Amino acid sequence: MSTTSSARTPAARKGTKVGWNLLGLLVFATAGFPVYWMLNTAFKPAKDAIDPDPSLLPTGLTFDNFRRALDIADFWGPVGRSLVVSLSVVLIGIVVGMLAALAISRFAFRGRKVVIVGILAVQMIPLVAMIIPVFLLLNDLKQYDKLTGLVITYLTFILPFTVWTLRGFIVNIPKELEEAAMVDGCSRTGAFMRVVFPLLAPGMVATSVYAFIQAWNEYLYALMLLSQQHQTATVWLSNFSTKHGTEYAPMMAGATMMAVPIVVLFLLVQRKMAAGLTAGAVKG
């Protein structure tokens, strides 16, 4: 019996491994198919994009859709504004979020639990429910139809996530490391910069990428709070939907060009991001 059981164990393990691999391939195919279809439509002739019986495989290769996307409206202006807004949100969000997360994680103060609960509660509020209050507030502050107003708006829903995520990373860094550095002569700020900050860097990278993607892809507030002259890249895509119909091939070409900054950013920080996503998984 023991011989038979031991002989079956490797086969069972192999079958389990194959099953998990197949599940992983299914998840990858499900998540990757929309991206593949976007690229396939972007490079196929425009007439094939509206074919009622589309082909899963590329039927041709053309760059006319990209030229059409660049000609239909100003492209570089909205992309530049999206970059300014996204980078501003990331920089401000990371600095403010890191300081807030450090205060919540390392200092005991009255109302600390209320702040933590408030951070979680803010993330539960649907963004669409805040459009009217945000509009009225920005109008009173003379920030309507300004990129600074859009940055402030994005920070309201990106900062809570940033604070909560960075708090998880800071909690997993033992206080004893800071205390040892302070015993050796470092100030609290010096201990943070020399000990905590290097260990926190992967988490900051992962959080920054999330914040950038959120700000870059946001559409609703950019549509409601900015005029046509100040539109961002996501609103720019709506130019392909007119009363005469939707130009799907140029729209997919525009979406492909919009995805390039995200892909480039991910390729630049993929190692740090992978380390950041796993750094908070195990408490040190």
XYZ file of C-alpha atoms in Angstrom:
284
model
C 0.000 0.000 0.000
C 2.786 2.404 0.847
C 4.545 1.642 -2.443
C 1.374 2.306 -4.420
C 0.682 5.496 -2.474
C 4.202 6.795 -3.018
C 3.995 5.939 -6.718
C 0.792 7.900 -7.123
C 2.024 10.990 -5.317
C 4.262 12.366 -8.121
C 1.514 11.753 -10.684
C -1.031 13.532 -8.507
C 1.345 16.444 -8.016
C 1.978 16.619 -11.746
C -1.753 16.614 -12.462
C -2.306 19.403 -9.943
C 0.491 21.426 -11.504
C -0.965 20.966 -14.986
C -4.393 22.023 -13.697
C -3.009 25.223 -12.150
C -1.078 25.963 -15.348
C -4.229 25.582 -17.424
C -6.114 27.850 -15.036
C -3.338 30.423 -15.295
C -3.469 30.286 -19.093
C -7.247 30.737 -19.000
C -6.938 33.807 -16.766
C -4.193 35.211 -19.001
C -6.268 34.663 -22.142
C -9.335 36.268 -20.552
C -7.386 39.326 -19.379
C -5.254 39.631 -22.501
C -7.912 39.190 -25.180
C -9.265 42.793 -24.969
C -5.716 44.100 -25.382
C -5.128 41.804 -28.347
C -8.432 42.887 -29.926
C -7.527 46.536 -29.460
C -4.197 46.027 -31.249
C -5.791 43.867 -33.931
C -8.423 46.528 -34.657
C -5.864 49.360 -34.557
C -3.773 47.832 -37.333
C -6.520 46.404 -39.575
C -8.212 48.386 -42.390
C -11.080 50.554 -41.190
C -13.645 48.647 -43.258
C -12.666 45.388 -41.567
C -13.161 46.925 -38.113
C -16.916 47.210 -38.736
C -17.263 43.828 -40.425
C -20.264 42.021 -38.851
C -18.290 38.767 -39.115
C -14.861 39.792 -37.778
C -11.803 37.578 -37.975
C -9.880 36.725 -34.827
C -6.645 36.775 -36.808
C -5.181 39.928 -38.403
C -6.558 40.458 -41.910
C -4.110 43.168 -42.916
C -1.562 45.645 -41.633
C -2.032 49.386 -42.024
C -0.984 52.543 -40.212
C -3.769 54.660 -41.685
C -5.752 54.409 -38.460
C -2.931 56.046 -36.516
C -2.690 58.865 -39.048
C -6.453 59.309 -38.864
C -6.290 59.372 -35.055
C -3.651 62.107 -35.136
C -5.550 64.138 -37.738
C -9.039 64.021 -36.260
C -8.106 66.261 -33.329
C -5.120 67.536 -31.394
C -3.421 64.507 -29.810
C -0.246 65.781 -28.180
C -2.021 68.533 -26.245
C -4.366 66.170 -24.358
C -1.558 63.656 -23.823
C 0.692 66.363 -22.421
C -2.052 67.546 -20.070
C -2.702 63.973 -18.930
C 0.997 63.520 -18.199
C 1.120 66.747 -16.200
C -1.950 65.800 -14.168
C -0.860 62.181 -13.605
C 2.709 63.014 -12.596
C 1.510 65.799 -10.294
C -0.929 63.427 -8.604
C 1.797 60.807 -8.164
C 4.374 63.215 -6.714
C 1.993 64.987 -4.340
C 0.199 61.777 -3.408
C 3.378 59.877 -2.583
C 4.891 62.672 -0.473
C 1.712 63.455 1.468
C 0.668 59.805 1.644
C 4.054 58.692 2.951
C 4.055 61.314 5.717
C 0.475 60.461 6.692
C 1.174 56.719 6.646
C 4.283 57.244 8.777
C 2.330 59.266 11.324
C -0.446 56.671 11.529
C 2.001 53.765 11.775
C 4.637 55.115 14.137
C 2.878 57.635 16.394
C 0.048 57.189 18.864
C -2.259 60.221 18.923
C -5.843 60.939 19.853
C -8.233 60.142 17.028
C -5.838 57.752 15.289
C -8.457 55.020 14.877
C -10.957 57.567 13.597
C -8.480 58.628 10.903
C -7.947 55.013 9.853
C -11.699 54.346 9.686
C -12.161 57.597 7.767
C -9.591 56.534 5.191
C -11.445 53.273 4.629
C -14.833 55.002 4.536
C -13.729 57.470 1.854
C -12.766 54.599 -0.457
C -16.264 53.146 -0.147
C -17.975 56.253 -1.557
C -18.755 55.946 -5.299
C -16.911 58.583 -7.292
C -20.013 59.489 -9.263
C -21.733 60.528 -6.015
C -19.188 63.299 -5.461
C -19.408 65.032 -8.841
C -21.800 67.796 -7.803
C -20.054 68.629 -4.478
C -16.667 68.614 -6.189
C -17.952 70.865 -8.978
C -19.413 73.374 -6.514
C -16.263 73.361 -4.387
C -13.915 73.870 -7.324
C -16.156 76.603 -8.687
C -15.968 78.453 -5.353
C -12.176 78.043 -5.314
C -11.877 79.332 -8.912
C -10.382 75.992 -9.942
C -13.039 74.859 -12.380
C -11.687 74.139 -15.875
C -8.120 74.139 -14.555
C -5.613 71.308 -14.368
C -4.840 72.204 -10.762
C -8.484 71.628 -9.891
C -8.378 68.227 -11.578
C -5.221 67.330 -9.635
C -6.905 68.263 -6.353
C -9.924 66.167 -7.313
C -7.859 63.107 -8.176
C -5.966 63.372 -4.891
C -9.223 63.037 -2.968
C -9.639 59.401 -4.050
C -6.003 58.421 -4.685
C -4.587 59.695 -1.370
C -6.680 57.354 0.845
C -5.449 54.314 -1.080
C -1.882 55.615 -0.990
C -1.975 56.190 2.761
C -3.534 52.824 3.482
C -1.124 50.921 1.226
C 2.023 52.635 2.482
C 0.866 52.144 6.065
C 0.876 48.394 5.438
C 4.477 48.541 4.217
C 5.661 50.726 7.109
C 4.013 48.488 9.715
C 6.005 45.543 8.345
C 9.302 47.379 8.947
C 10.404 46.657 12.559
C 10.662 49.693 14.814
C 13.851 48.224 16.248
C 15.720 49.174 13.080
C 14.883 52.843 13.589
C 15.649 52.660 17.297
C 19.033 51.064 16.603
C 19.866 53.848 14.141
C 18.836 56.499 16.673
C 21.000 54.849 19.344
C 23.920 55.111 16.901
C 23.388 58.876 16.690
C 20.792 59.373 13.944
C 17.882 61.720 14.456
C 14.375 60.418 13.851
C 14.437 61.978 10.384
C 17.886 60.545 9.695
C 16.785 57.089 10.838
C 13.797 57.264 8.520
C 15.829 58.388 5.508
C 18.646 55.872 6.048
C 16.718 52.860 7.297
C 12.978 53.022 6.587
C 12.981 54.851 3.262
C 15.197 52.313 1.380
C 13.005 49.454 2.641
C 9.876 51.389 1.710
C 11.018 52.185 -1.838
C 9.482 49.080 -3.531
C 6.132 49.793 -1.907
C 6.298 53.415 -3.011
C 6.988 52.332 -6.586
C 4.029 49.934 -6.628
C 1.747 52.588 -5.135
C 3.012 55.224 -7.583
C 2.245 53.018 -10.576
C -1.286 52.452 -9.316
C -1.802 56.174 -8.740
C -0.456 56.997 -12.199
C -2.745 54.476 -13.891
C -5.766 55.745 -11.974
C -5.088 59.375 -12.884
C -4.162 58.567 -16.484
C -7.266 56.470 -17.203
C -9.849 58.582 -15.316
C -12.577 59.853 -17.622
C -15.665 61.033 -15.751
C -14.182 63.923 -13.762
C -11.974 64.992 -16.656
C -15.089 65.219 -18.835
C -17.161 67.118 -16.280
C -14.535 69.516 -14.901
C -12.609 70.516 -18.037
C -13.685 72.254 -21.210
C -12.872 71.057 -24.715
C -9.781 73.271 -24.799
C -8.319 71.633 -21.688
C -9.411 68.038 -22.312
C -7.201 65.127 -21.306
C -6.277 62.060 -23.342
C -9.212 59.919 -22.183
C -11.717 62.627 -23.140
C -9.879 63.059 -26.449
C -10.938 59.515 -27.373
C -14.581 60.597 -27.346
C -13.893 62.623 -30.507
C -14.239 59.388 -32.467
C -17.899 59.023 -31.459
C -20.075 61.425 -33.437
C -23.691 61.641 -34.543
C -22.654 59.791 -37.698
C -21.328 56.813 -35.733
C -18.104 55.627 -34.136
C -14.818 55.242 -35.986
C -13.671 52.105 -34.217
C -10.362 51.542 -35.991
C -8.968 55.064 -35.355
C -10.355 54.912 -31.805
C -8.450 51.687 -31.137
C -5.350 53.272 -32.666
C -5.745 56.208 -30.281
C -6.247 53.837 -27.337
C -3.085 51.996 -28.353
C -1.080 55.219 -28.359
C -2.547 56.118 -24.975
C -1.430 52.769 -23.555
C 2.206 53.358 -24.525
C 3.113 55.545 -21.486
C 1.645 52.948 -19.112
C 3.580 50.126 -20.777
C 6.826 52.121 -20.765
C 6.361 53.025 -17.091
C 5.696 49.416 -16.167
C 8.753 48.172 -18.069
C 10.948 50.709 -16.275
C 9.797 49.790 -12.773
C 8.666 46.172 -13.151
C 11.327 44.764 -10.811
C 10.649 47.308 -8.070
C 6.916 46.881 -8.557
C 7.103 43.099 -8.212
C 9.118 43.496 -5.022
C 6.652 46.078 -3.721
C 3.614 43.900 -4.366
C 5.126 41.062 -2.320
C 6.926 43.062 0.353
C 3.840 43.496 2.494
C 2.694 39.895 2.158
C 4.764 38.588 5.076
C 5.187 40.480 8.294
C 8.885 40.894 9.078
